[in-house]
PDB file of C-alpha atoms in Angstrom:
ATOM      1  CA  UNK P  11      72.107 118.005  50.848  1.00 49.00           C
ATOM      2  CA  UNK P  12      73.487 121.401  51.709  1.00 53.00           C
ATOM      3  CA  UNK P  13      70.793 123.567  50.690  1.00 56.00           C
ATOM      4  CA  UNK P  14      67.920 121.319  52.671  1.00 63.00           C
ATOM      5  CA  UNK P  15      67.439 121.904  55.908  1.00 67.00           C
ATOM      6  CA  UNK P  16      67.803 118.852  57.642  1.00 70.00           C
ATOM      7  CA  UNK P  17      66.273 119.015  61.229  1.00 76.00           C
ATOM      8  CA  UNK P  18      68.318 117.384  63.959  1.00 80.00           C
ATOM      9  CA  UNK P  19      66.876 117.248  67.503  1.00 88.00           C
ATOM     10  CA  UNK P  20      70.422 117.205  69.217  1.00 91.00           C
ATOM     11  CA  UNK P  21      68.598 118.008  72.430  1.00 91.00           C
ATOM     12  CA  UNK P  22      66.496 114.695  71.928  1.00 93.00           C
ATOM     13  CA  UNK P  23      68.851 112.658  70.603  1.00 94.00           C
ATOM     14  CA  UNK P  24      71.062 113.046  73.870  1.00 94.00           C
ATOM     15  CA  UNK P  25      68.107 112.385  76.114  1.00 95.00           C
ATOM     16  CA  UNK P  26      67.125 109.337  74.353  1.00 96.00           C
ATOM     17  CA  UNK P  27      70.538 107.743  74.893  1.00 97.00           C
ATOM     18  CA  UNK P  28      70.350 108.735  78.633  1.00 97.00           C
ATOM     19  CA  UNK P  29      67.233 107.091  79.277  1.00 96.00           C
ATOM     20  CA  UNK P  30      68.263 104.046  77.575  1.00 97.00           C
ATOM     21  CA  UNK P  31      71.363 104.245  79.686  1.00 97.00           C
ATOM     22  CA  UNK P  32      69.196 104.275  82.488  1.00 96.00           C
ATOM     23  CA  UNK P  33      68.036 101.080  81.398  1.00 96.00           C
ATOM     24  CA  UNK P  34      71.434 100.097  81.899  1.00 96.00           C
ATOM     25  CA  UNK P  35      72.025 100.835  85.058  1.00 95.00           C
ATOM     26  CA  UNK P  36      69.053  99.316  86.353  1.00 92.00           C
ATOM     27  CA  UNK P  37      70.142  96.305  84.547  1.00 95.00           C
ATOM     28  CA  UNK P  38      73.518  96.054  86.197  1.00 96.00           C
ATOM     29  CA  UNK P  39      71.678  97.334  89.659  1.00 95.00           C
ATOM     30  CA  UNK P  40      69.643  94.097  89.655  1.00 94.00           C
ATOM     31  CA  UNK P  41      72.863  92.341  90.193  1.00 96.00           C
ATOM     32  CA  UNK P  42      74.505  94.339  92.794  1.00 94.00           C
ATOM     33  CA  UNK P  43      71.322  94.149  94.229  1.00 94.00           C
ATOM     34  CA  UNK P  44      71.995  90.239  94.152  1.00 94.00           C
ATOM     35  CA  UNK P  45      75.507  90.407  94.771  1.00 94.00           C
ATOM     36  CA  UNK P  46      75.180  92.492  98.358  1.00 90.00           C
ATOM     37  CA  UNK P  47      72.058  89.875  99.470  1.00 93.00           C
ATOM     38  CA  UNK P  48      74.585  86.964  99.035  1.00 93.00           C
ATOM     39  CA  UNK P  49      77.579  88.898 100.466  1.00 91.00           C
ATOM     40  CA  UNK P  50      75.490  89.381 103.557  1.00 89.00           C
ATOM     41  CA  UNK P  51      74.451  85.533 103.494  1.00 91.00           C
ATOM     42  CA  UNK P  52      77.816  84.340 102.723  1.00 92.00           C
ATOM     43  CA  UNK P  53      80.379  86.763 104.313  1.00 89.00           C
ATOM     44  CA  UNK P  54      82.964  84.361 105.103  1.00 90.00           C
ATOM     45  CA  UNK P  55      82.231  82.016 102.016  1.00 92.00           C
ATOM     46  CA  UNK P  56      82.900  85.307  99.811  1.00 92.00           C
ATOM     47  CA  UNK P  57      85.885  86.125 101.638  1.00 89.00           C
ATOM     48  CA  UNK P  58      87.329  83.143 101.127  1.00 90.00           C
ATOM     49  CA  UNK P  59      86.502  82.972  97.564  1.00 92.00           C
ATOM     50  CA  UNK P  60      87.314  86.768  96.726  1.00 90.00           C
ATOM     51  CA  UNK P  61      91.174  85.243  97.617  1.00 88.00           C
ATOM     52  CA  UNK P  62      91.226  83.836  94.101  1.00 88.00           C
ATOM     53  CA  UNK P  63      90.969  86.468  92.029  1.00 92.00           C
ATOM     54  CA  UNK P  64      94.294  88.578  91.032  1.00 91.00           C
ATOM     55  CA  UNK P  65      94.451  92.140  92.517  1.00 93.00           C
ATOM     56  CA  UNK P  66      97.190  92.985  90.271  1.00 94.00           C
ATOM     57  CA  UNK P  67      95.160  91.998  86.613  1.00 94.00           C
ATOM     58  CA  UNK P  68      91.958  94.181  88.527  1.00 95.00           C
ATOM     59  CA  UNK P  69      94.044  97.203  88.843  1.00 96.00           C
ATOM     60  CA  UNK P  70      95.377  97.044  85.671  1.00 97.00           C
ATOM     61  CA  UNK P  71      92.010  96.895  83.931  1.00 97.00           C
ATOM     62  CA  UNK P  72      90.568  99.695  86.303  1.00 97.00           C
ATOM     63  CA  UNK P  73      93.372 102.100  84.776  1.00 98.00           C
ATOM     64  CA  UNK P  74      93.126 100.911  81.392  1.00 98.00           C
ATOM     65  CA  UNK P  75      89.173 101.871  81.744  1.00 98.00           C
ATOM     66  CA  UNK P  76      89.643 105.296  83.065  1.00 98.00           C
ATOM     67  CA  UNK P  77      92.559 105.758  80.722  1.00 98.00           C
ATOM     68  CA  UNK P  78      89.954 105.092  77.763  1.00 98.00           C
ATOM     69  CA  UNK P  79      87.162 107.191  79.440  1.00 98.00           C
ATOM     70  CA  UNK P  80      89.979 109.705  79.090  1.00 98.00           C
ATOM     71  CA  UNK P  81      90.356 109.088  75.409  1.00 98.00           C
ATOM     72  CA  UNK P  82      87.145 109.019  74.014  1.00 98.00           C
ATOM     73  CA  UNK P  83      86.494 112.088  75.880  1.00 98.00           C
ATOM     74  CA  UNK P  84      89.183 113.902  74.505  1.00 98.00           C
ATOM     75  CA  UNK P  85      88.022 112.516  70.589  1.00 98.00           C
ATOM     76  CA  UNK P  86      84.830 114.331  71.430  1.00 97.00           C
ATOM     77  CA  UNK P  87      86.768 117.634  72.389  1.00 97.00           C
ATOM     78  CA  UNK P  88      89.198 117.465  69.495  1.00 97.00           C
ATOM     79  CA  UNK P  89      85.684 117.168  67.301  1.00 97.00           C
ATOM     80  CA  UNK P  90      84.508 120.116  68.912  1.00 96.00           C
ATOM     81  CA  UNK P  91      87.424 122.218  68.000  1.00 96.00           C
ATOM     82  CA  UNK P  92      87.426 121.090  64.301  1.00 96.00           C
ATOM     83  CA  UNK P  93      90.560 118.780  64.555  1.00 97.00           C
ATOM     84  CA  UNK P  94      88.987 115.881  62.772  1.00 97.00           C
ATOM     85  CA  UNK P  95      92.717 113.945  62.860  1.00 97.00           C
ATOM     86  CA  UNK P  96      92.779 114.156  66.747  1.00 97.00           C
ATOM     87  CA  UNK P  97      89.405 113.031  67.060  1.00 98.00           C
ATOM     88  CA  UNK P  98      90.308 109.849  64.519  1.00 98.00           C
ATOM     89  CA  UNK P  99      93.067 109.042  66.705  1.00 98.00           C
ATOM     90  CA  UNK P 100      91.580 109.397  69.893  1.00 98.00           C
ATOM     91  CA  UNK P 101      88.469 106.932  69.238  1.00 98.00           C
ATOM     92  CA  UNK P 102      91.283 104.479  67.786  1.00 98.00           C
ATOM     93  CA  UNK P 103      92.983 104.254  71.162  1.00 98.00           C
ATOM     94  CA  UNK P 104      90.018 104.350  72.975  1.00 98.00           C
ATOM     95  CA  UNK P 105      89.524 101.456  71.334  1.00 98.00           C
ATOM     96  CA  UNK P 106      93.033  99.788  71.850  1.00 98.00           C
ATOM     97  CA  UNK P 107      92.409 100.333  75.372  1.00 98.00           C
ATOM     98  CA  UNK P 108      89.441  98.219  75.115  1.00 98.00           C
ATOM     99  CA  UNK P 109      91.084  95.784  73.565  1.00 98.00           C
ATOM    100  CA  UNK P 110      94.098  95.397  75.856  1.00 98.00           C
ATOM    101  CA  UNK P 111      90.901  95.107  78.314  1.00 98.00           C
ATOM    102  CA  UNK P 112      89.284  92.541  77.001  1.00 97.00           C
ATOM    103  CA  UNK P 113      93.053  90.602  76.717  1.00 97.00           C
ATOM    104  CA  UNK P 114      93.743  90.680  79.949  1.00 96.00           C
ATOM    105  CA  UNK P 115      90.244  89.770  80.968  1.00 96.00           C
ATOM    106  CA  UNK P 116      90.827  86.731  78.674  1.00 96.00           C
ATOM    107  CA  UNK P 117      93.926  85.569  80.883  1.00 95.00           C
ATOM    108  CA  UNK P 118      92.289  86.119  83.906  1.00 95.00           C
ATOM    109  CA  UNK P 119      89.672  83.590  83.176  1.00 94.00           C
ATOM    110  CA  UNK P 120      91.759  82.014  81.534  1.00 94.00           C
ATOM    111  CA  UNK P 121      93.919  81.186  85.005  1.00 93.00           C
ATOM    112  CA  UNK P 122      90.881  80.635  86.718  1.00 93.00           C
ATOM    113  CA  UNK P 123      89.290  77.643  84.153  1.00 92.00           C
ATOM    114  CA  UNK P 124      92.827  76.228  84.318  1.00 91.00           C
ATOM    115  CA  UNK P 125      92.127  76.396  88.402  1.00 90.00           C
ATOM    116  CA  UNK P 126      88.841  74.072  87.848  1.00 89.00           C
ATOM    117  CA  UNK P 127      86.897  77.236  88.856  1.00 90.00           C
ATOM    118  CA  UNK P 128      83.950  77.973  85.563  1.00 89.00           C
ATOM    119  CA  UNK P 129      80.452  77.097  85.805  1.00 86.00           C
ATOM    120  CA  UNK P 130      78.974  74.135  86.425  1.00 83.00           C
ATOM    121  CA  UNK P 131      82.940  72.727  87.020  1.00 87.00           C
ATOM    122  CA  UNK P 132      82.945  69.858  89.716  1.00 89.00           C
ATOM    123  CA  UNK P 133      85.629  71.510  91.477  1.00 88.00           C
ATOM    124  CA  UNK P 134      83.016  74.352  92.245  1.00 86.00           C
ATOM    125  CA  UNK P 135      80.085  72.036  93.246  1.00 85.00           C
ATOM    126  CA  UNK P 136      82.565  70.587  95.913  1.00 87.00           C
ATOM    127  CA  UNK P 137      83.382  74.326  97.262  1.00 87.00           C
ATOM    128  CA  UNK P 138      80.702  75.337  99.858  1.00 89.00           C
ATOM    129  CA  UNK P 139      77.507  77.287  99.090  1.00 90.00           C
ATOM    130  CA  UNK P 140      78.626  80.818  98.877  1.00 92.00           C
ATOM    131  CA  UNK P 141      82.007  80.402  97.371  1.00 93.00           C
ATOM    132  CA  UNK P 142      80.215  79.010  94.392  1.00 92.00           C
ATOM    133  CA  UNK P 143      77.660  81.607  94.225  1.00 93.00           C
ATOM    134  CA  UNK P 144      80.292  84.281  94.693  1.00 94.00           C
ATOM    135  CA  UNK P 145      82.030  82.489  91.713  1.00 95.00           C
ATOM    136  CA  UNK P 146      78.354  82.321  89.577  1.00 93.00           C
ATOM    137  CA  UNK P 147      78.385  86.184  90.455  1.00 95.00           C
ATOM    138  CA  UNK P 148      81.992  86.552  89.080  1.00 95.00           C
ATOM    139  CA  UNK P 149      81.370  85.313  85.738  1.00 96.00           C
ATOM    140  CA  UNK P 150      77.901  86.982  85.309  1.00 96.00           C
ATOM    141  CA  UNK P 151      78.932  90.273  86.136  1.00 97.00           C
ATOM    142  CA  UNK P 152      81.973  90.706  84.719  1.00 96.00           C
ATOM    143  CA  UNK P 153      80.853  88.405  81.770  1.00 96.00           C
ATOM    144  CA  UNK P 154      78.107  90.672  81.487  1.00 97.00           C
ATOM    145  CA  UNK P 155      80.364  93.821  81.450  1.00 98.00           C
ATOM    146  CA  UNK P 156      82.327  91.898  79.065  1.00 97.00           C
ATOM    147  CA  UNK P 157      79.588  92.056  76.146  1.00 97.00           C
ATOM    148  CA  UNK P 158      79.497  95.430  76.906  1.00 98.00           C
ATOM    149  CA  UNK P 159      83.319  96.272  76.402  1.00 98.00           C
ATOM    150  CA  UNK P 160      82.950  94.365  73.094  1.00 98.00           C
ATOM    151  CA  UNK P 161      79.446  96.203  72.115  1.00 98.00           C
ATOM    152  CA  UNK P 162      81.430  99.512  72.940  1.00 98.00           C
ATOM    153  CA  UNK P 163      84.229  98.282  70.966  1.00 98.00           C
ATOM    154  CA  UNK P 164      81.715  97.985  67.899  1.00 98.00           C
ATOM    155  CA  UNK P 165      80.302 101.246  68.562  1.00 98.00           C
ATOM    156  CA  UNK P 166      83.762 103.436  68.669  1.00 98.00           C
ATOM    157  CA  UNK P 167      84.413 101.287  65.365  1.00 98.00           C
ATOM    158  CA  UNK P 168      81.393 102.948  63.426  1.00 98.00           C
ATOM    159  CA  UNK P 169      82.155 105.986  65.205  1.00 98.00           C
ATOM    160  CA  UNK P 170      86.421 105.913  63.390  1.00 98.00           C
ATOM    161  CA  UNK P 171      84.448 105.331  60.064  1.00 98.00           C
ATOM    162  CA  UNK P 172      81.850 108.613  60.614  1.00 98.00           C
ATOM    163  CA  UNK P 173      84.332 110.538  61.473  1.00 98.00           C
ATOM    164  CA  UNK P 174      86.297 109.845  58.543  1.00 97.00           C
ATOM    165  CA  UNK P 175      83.460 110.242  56.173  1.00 97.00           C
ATOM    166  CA  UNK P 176      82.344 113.425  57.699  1.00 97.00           C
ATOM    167  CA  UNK P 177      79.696 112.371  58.921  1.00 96.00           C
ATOM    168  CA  UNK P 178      80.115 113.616  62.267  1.00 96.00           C
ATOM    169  CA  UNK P 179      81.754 117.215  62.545  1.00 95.00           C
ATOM    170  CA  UNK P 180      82.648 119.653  64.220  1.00 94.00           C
ATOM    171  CA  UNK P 181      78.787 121.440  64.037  1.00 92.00           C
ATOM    172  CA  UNK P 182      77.437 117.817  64.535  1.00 94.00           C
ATOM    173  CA  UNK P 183      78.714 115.427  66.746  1.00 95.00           C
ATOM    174  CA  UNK P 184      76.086 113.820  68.889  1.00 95.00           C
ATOM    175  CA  UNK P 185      76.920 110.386  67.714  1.00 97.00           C
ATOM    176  CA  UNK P 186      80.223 110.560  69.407  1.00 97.00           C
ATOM    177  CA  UNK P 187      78.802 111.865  72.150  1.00 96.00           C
ATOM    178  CA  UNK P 188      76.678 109.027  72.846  1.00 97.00           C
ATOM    179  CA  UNK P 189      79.015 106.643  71.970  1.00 98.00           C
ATOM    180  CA  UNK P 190      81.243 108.147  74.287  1.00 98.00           C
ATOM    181  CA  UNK P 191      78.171 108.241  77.485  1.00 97.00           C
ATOM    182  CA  UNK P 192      77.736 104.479  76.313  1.00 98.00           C
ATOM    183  CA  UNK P 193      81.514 104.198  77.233  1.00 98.00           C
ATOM    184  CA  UNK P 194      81.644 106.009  80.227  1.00 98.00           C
ATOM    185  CA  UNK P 195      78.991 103.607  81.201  1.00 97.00           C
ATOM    186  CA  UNK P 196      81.140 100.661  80.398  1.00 97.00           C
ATOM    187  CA  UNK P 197      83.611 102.170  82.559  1.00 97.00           C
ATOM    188  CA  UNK P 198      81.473 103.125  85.569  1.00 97.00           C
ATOM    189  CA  UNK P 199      79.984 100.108  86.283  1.00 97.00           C
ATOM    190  CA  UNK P 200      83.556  98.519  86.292  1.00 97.00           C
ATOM    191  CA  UNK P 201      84.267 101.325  88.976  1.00 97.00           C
ATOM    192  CA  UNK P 202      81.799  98.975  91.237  1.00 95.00           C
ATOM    193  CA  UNK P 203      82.669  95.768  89.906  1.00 96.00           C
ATOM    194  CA  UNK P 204      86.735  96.446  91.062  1.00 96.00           C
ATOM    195  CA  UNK P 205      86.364  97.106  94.448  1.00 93.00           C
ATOM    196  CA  UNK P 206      83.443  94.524  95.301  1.00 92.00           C
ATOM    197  CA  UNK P 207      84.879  91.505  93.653  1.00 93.00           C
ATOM    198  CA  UNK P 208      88.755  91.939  94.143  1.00 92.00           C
ATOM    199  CA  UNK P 209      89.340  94.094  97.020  1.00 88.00           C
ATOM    200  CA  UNK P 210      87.046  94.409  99.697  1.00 78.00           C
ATOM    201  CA  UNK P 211      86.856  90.405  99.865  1.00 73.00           C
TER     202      UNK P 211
ATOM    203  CA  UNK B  21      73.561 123.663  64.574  1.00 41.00           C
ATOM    204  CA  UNK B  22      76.118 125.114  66.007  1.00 43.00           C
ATOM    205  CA  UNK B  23      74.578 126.676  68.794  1.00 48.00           C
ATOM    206  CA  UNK B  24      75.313 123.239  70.960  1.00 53.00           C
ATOM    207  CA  UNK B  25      79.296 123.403  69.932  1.00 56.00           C
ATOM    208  CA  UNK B  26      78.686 125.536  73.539  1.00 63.00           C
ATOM    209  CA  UNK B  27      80.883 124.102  75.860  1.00 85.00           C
ATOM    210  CA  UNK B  28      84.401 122.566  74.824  1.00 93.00           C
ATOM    211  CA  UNK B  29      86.240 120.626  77.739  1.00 94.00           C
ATOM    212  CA  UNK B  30      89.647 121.439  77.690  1.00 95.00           C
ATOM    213  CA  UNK B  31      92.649 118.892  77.943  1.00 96.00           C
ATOM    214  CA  UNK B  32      94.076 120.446  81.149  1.00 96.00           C
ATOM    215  CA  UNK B  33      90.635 119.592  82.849  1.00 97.00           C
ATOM    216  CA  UNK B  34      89.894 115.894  81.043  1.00 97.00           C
ATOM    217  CA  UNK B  35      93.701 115.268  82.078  1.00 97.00           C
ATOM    218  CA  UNK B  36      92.798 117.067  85.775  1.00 97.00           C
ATOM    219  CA  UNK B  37      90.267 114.595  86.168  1.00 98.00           C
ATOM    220  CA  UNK B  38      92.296 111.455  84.893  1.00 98.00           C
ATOM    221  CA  UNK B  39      94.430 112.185  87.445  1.00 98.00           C
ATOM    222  CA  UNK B  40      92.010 112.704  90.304  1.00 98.00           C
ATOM    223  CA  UNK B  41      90.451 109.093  89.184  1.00 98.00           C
ATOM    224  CA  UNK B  42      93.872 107.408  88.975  1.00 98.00           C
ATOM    225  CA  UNK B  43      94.828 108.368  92.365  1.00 98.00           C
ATOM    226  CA  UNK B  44      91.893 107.810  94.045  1.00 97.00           C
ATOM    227  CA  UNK B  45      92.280 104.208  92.532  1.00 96.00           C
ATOM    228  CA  UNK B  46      95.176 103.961  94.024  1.00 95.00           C
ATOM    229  CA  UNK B  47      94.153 104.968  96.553  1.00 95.00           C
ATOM    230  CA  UNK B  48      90.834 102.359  96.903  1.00 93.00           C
ATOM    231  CA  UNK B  49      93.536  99.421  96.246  1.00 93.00           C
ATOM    232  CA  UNK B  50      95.858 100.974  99.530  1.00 92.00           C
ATOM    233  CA  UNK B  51      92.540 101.194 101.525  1.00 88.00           C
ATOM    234  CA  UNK B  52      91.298  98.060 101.155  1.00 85.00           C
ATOM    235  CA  UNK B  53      94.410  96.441 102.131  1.00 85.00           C
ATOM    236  CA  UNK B  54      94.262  97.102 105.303  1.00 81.00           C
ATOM    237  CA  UNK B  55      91.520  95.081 107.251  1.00 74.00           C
ATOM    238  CA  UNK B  56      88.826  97.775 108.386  1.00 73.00           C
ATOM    239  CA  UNK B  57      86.915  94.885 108.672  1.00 73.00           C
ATOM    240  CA  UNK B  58      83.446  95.377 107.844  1.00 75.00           C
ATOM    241  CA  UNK B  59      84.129  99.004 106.956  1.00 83.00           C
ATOM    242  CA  UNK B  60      86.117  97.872 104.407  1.00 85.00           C
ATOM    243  CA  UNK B  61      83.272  97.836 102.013  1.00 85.00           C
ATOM    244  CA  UNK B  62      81.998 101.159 103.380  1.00 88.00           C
ATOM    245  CA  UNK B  63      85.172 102.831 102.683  1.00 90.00           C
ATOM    246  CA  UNK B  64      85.271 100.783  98.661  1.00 91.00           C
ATOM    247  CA  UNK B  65      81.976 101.987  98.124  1.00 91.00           C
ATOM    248  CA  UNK B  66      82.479 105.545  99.400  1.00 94.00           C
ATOM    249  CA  UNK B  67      85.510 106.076  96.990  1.00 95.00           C
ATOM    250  CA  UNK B  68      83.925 104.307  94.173  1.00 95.00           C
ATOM    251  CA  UNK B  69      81.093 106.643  94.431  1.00 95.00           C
ATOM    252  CA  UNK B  70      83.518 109.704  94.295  1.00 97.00           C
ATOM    253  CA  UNK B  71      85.013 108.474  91.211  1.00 97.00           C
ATOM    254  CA  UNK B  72      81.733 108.175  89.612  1.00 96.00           C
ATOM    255  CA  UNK B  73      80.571 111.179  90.352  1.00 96.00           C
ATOM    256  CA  UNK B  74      84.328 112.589  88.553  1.00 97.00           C
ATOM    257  CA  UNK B  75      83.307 110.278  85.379  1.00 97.00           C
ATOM    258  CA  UNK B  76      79.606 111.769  85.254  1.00 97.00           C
ATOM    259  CA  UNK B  77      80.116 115.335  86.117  1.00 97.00           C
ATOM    260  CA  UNK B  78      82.952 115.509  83.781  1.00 96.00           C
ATOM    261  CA  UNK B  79      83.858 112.590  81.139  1.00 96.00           C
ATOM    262  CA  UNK B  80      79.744 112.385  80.626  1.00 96.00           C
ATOM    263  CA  UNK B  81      79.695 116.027  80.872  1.00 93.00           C
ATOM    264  CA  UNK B  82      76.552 116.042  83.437  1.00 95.00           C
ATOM    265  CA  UNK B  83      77.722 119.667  85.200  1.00 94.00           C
ATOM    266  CA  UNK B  84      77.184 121.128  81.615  1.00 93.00           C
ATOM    267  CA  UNK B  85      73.878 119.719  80.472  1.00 93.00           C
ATOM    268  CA  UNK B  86      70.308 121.390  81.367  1.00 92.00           C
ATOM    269  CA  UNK B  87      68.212 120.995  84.407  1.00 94.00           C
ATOM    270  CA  UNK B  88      66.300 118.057  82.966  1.00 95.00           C
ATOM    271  CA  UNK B  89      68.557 115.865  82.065  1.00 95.00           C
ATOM    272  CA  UNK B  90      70.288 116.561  85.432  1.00 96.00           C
ATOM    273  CA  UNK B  91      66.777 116.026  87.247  1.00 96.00           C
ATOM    274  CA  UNK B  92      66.215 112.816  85.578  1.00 95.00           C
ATOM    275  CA  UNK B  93      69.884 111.481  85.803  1.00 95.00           C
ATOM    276  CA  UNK B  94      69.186 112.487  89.789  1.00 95.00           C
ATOM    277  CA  UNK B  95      65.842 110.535  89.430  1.00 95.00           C
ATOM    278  CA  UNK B  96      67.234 106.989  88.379  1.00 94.00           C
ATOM    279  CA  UNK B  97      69.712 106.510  91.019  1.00 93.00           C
ATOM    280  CA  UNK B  98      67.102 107.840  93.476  1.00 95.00           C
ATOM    281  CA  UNK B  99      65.287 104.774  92.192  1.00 93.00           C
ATOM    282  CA  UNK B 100      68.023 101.979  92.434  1.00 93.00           C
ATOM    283  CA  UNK B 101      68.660 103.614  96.032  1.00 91.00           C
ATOM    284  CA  UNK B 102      65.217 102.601  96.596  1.00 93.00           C
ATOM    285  CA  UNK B 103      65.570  99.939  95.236  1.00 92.00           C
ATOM    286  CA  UNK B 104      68.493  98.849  96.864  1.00 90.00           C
ATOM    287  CA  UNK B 105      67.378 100.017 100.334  1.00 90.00           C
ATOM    288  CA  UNK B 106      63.980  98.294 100.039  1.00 92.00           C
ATOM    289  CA  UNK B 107      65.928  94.863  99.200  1.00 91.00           C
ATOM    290  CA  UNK B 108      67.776  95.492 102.153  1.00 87.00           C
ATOM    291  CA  UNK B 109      64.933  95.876 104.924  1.00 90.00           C
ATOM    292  CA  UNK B 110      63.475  92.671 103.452  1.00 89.00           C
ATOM    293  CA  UNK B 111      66.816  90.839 103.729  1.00 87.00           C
ATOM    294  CA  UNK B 112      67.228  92.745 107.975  1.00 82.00           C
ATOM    295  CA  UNK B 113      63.902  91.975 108.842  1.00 86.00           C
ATOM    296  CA  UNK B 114      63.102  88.921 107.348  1.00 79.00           C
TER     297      UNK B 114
END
């Protein structure tokens, strides 16, 4: 293939996975759009119910998020610079990182089945209104978010084999890139999701 | 092709801004501790937005891309601001 020219739009290519993170944001906007309606129905109910959930577990996955954002942003600089190795290992503990989110995400739900507290439990039909929308809210959101750890996850997988097959380099690289927006994505909406669901409750 | 290898982040500034983001988490979780009451959510939302604007402008590299992509990224959260606001004079006035 060396001697062909081989067009690539990197211009286009970047701009089509902005838009369709757009999409993504609107997506998750929908709910925060739901989640601040019910807040301001149910203050108290939320307040009560935002007692449940484990500060300590929330801040721990905040860092472990912005720790990976970190990563996968240094794999694309390492690329940049030629040091393929870097790049390898950088992706590989960006993805580690997700992991380790997705484990402790597993024990926090975990606790709360073991409290009676998961959809359509009786325990939660006995709670009042709000509390059990403010639970409903809980697992759609950060179930939601979830599917997208796991998705990224997938992503920064295919990304480890590319790189190692040269098939992104240091002159072309826009795959990582947008893996790495699609992360940073991952990691902003959990940015919202922290402070609205175990802090300011 | 290599006329996009243009701008390399360096590790000082990726780590700068790891920083800036851990502390200002840290920050968020001290805040919010103390009852502010209904400012509370003001002052979550404020720093959240600070942080995002850290992970755009630098982890999604936003401060180095052209106009149009900054126009447009500008143009979707105009539109989930309006969005947001509208829902919220229905929900006031209703």
């Amino acid at each position: 293939m060396s001697n062909t020219h081989v067009h690539k739009d990197y211009h286009g290519a970047k701009l089509g996975m902005w838009l369709f993170l757009f999409t993504e944001v609107l997506l998750f906007g929908g709910l925060f759009v739901l989640y601040s309606v019910f807040l301001s129905k149910y203050p108290l109910e939320f307040h009560e119910a935002g007692k449940e959930l484990d500060v300590v577990i929330g801040t721990l996955n905040t860092v472990v998020l912005l720790v990976s954002s970190y990563f996968v942003a240094l794999a694309i600089s390492f690329i940049q610079r030629g040091d393929k190795k870097k790049a390898v290992l950088f992706t590989w503990l960006t993805m580690a990182m997700a992991l380790m989110f997705l484990v402790n995400k597993f024990f926090e739900w975990k606790a709360k089945f073991s409290h009676g507290i998961y959809p359509t439990s009786p325990h939660l039909a006995d709670l009042p209104h709000g509390e059990n929308i403010f639970f409903g809210l809980y697992y759609i959101m950060t179930g939601l978010h979830g599917i997208h750890v796991v998705i990224g996850m997938t992503v920064l997988g295919f990304m480890v084999n590319f790189l190692r097959r040269d098939i992104i380099t240091q002159e072309d690289f826009v795959k990582l890139e947008n893996a790495g927006l699609y992360w940073h994505i991952v990691d902003l909406v959990w940015i919202f999701l922290f402070p609205l669901f175990y802090l300011v409750l | 092709m290599s006329e996009h290898n243009g701008h390399i982040l360096s590790v000082k500034l990726l780590t700068a801004v790891l920083a800036v983001l851990l502390l200002l988490t840290f920050i968020t979780v001290a805040a919010t501790r103390v009852d502010f009451g209904y400012l509370k959510v003001v002052v979550a939302l404020a720093l959240a937005t600070t942080k995002s604007l850290f992970v755009i402008l630098f982890f999604m590299h936003l401060k180095y891309e052209d106009r149009f992509i900054k126009i447009i990224v500008f143009l979707c959260f105009l539109i989930l601001a309006i969005f947001i606001g509208m829902t919220f004079l229905d929900v006031a006035y209703r």
